[in-house]
mmCIF file of C-alpha atoms in Angstrom:
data_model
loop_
_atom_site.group_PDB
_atom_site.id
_atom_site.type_symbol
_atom_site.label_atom_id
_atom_site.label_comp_id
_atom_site.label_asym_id
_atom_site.label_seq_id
_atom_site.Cartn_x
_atom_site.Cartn_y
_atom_site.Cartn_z
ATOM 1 C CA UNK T 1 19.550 6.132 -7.993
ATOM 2 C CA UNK T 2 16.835 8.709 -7.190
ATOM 3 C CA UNK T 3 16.563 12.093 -8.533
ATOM 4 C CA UNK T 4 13.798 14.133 -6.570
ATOM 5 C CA UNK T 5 12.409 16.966 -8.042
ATOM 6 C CA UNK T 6 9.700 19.823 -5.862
ATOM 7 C CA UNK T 7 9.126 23.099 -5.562
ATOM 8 C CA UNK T 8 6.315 22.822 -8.052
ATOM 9 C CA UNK T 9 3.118 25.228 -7.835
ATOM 10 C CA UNK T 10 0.656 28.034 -9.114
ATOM 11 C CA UNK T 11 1.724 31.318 -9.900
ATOM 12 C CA UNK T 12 0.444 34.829 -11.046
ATOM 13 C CA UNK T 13 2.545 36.094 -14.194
ATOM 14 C CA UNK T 14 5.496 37.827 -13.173
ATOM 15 C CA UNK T 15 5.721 35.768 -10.030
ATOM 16 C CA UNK T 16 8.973 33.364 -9.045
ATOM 17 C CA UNK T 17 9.254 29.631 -7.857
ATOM 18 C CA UNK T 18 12.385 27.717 -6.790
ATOM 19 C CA UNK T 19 12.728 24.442 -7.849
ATOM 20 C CA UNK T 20 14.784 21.774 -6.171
ATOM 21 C CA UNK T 21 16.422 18.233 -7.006
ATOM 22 C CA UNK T 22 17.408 16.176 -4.408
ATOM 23 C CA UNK T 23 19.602 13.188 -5.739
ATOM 24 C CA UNK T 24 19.983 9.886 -4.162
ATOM 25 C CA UNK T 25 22.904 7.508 -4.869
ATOM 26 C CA UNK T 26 25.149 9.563 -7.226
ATOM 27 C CA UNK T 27 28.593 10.942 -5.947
ATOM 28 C CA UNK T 28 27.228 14.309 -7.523
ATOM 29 C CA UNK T 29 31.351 15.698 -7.723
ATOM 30 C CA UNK T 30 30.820 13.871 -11.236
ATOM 31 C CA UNK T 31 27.315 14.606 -12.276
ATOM 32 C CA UNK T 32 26.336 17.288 -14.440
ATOM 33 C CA UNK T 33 22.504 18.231 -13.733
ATOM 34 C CA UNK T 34 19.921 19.476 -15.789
ATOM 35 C CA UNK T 35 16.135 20.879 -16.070
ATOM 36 C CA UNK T 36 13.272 19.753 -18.744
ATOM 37 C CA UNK T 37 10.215 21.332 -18.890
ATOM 38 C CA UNK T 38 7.279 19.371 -20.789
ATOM 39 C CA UNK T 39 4.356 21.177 -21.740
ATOM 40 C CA UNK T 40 0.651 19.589 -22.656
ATOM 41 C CA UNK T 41 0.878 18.154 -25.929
ATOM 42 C CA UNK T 42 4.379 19.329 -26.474
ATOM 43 C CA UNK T 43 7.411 17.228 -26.194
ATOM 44 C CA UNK T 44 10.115 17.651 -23.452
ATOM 45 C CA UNK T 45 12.408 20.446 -23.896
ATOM 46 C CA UNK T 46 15.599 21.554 -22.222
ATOM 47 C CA UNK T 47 15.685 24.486 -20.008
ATOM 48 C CA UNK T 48 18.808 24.485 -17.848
ATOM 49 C CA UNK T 49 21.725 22.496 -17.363
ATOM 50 C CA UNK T 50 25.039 22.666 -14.857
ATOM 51 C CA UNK T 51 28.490 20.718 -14.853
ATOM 52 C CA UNK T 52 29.565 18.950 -11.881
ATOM 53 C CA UNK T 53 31.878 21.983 -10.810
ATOM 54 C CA UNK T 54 29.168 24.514 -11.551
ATOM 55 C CA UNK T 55 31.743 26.395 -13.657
ATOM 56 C CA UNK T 56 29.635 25.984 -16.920
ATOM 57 C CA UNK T 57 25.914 26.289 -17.082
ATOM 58 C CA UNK T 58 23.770 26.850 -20.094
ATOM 59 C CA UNK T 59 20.153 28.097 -20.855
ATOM 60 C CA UNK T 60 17.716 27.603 -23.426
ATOM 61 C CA UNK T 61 17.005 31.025 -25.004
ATOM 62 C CA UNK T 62 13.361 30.736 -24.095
ATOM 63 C CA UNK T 63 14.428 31.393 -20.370
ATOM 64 C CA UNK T 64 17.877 33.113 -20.611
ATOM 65 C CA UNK T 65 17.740 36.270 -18.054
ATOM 66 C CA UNK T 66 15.322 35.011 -16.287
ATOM 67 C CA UNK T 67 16.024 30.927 -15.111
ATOM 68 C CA UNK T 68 18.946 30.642 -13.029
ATOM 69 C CA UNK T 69 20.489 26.983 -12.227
ATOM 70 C CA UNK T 70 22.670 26.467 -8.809
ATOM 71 C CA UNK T 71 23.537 23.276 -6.960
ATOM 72 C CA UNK T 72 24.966 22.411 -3.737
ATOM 73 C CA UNK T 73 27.132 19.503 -4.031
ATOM 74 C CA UNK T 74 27.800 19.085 -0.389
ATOM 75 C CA UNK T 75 23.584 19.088 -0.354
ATOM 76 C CA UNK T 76 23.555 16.493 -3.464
ATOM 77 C CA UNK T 77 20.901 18.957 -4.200
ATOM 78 C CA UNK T 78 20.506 21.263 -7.724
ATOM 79 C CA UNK T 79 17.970 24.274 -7.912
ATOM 80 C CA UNK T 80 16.357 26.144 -10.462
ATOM 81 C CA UNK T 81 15.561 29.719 -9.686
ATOM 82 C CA UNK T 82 12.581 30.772 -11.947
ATOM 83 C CA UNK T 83 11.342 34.670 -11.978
ATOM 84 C CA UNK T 84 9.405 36.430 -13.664
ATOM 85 C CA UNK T 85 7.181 33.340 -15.360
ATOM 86 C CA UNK T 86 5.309 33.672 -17.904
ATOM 87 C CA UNK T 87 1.994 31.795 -19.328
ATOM 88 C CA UNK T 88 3.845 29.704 -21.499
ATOM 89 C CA UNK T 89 5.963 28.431 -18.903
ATOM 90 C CA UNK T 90 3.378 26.232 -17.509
ATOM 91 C CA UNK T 91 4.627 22.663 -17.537
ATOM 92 C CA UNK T 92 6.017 19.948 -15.962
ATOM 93 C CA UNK T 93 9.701 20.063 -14.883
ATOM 94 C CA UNK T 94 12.195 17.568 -14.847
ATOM 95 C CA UNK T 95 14.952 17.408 -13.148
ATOM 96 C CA UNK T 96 18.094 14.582 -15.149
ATOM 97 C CA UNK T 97 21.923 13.883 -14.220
ATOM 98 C CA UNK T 98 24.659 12.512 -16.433
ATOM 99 C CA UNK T 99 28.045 12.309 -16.439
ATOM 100 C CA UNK T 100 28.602 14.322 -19.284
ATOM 101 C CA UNK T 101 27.194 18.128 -19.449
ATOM 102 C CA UNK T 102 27.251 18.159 -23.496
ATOM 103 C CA UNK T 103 24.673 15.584 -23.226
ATOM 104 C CA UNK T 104 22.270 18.485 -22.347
ATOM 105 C CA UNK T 105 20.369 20.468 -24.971
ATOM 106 C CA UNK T 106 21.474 18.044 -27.355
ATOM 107 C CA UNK T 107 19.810 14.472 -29.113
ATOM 108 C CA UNK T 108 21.289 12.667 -26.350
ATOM 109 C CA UNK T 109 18.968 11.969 -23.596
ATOM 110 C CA UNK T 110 20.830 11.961 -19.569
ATOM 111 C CA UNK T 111 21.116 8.296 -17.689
ATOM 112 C CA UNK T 112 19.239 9.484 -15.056
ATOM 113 C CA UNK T 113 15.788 11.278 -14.322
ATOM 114 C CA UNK T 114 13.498 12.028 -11.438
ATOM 115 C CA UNK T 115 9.724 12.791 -11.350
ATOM 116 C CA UNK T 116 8.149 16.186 -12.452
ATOM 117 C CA UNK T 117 7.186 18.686 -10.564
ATOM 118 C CA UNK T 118 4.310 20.789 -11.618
ATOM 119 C CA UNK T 119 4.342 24.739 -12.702
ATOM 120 C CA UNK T 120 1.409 26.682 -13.090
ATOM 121 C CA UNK T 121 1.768 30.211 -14.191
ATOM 122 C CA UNK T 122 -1.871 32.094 -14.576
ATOM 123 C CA UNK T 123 -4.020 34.635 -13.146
#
């Protein structure tokens, strides 16, 4: 199992950034996916997370109105559409998978993780 997470970079305040995570080796039909952000010298938070059907998806109040989560199951591919980012959205994201969307946001951590990707929000 492989869960690939880009779309990483450096942005200006205000500015957007599509993420994407490209999963390897899950029938993602019964996968819900979600996003972790980890900040320097802060734990790892939730941001985002999606149930297999994309009928439910949740947000972390942080990003609400501003983060939205999509996947493409056909793709085995999820996506995190990020606008108008902020300072204090600089981190490392993480993209996770698990059978279960209540796992996300809660104590429990997902089975499955990929690599970060790196945001950068300055001027």
């Amino acid at each position: 199992v492989q869960l690939q997470a880009s779309g990483g970079g450096s942005v200006q305040p205000g500015g957007s950034l599509r993420l994407s995570c490209a999963v390897h080796g899950l029938d993602l039909d019964y996968y819900a996916i979600g996003w972790y952000r980890q900040a320097p010298g802060k734990e790892r938070d939730w941001v985002s997370s999606i149930s297999s059907s994309s009928r439910l998806t949740n947000y972390a109040d942080s990003v609400k109105g501003r983060f939205a989560i999509s996947r493409d199951n056909a793709n085995k591919t999820a996506y995190l559409q990020m606008n108008s980012l902020k300072p204090e959205d600089t981190a490392i994201y993480y993209c996770a998978a698990d059978p279960s969307f209540g796992v996300f946001g809660s104590r429990v951590q997902p089975n499955y993780w990929g690599q970060g990707t790196q945001v950068t929000v300055s001027s």
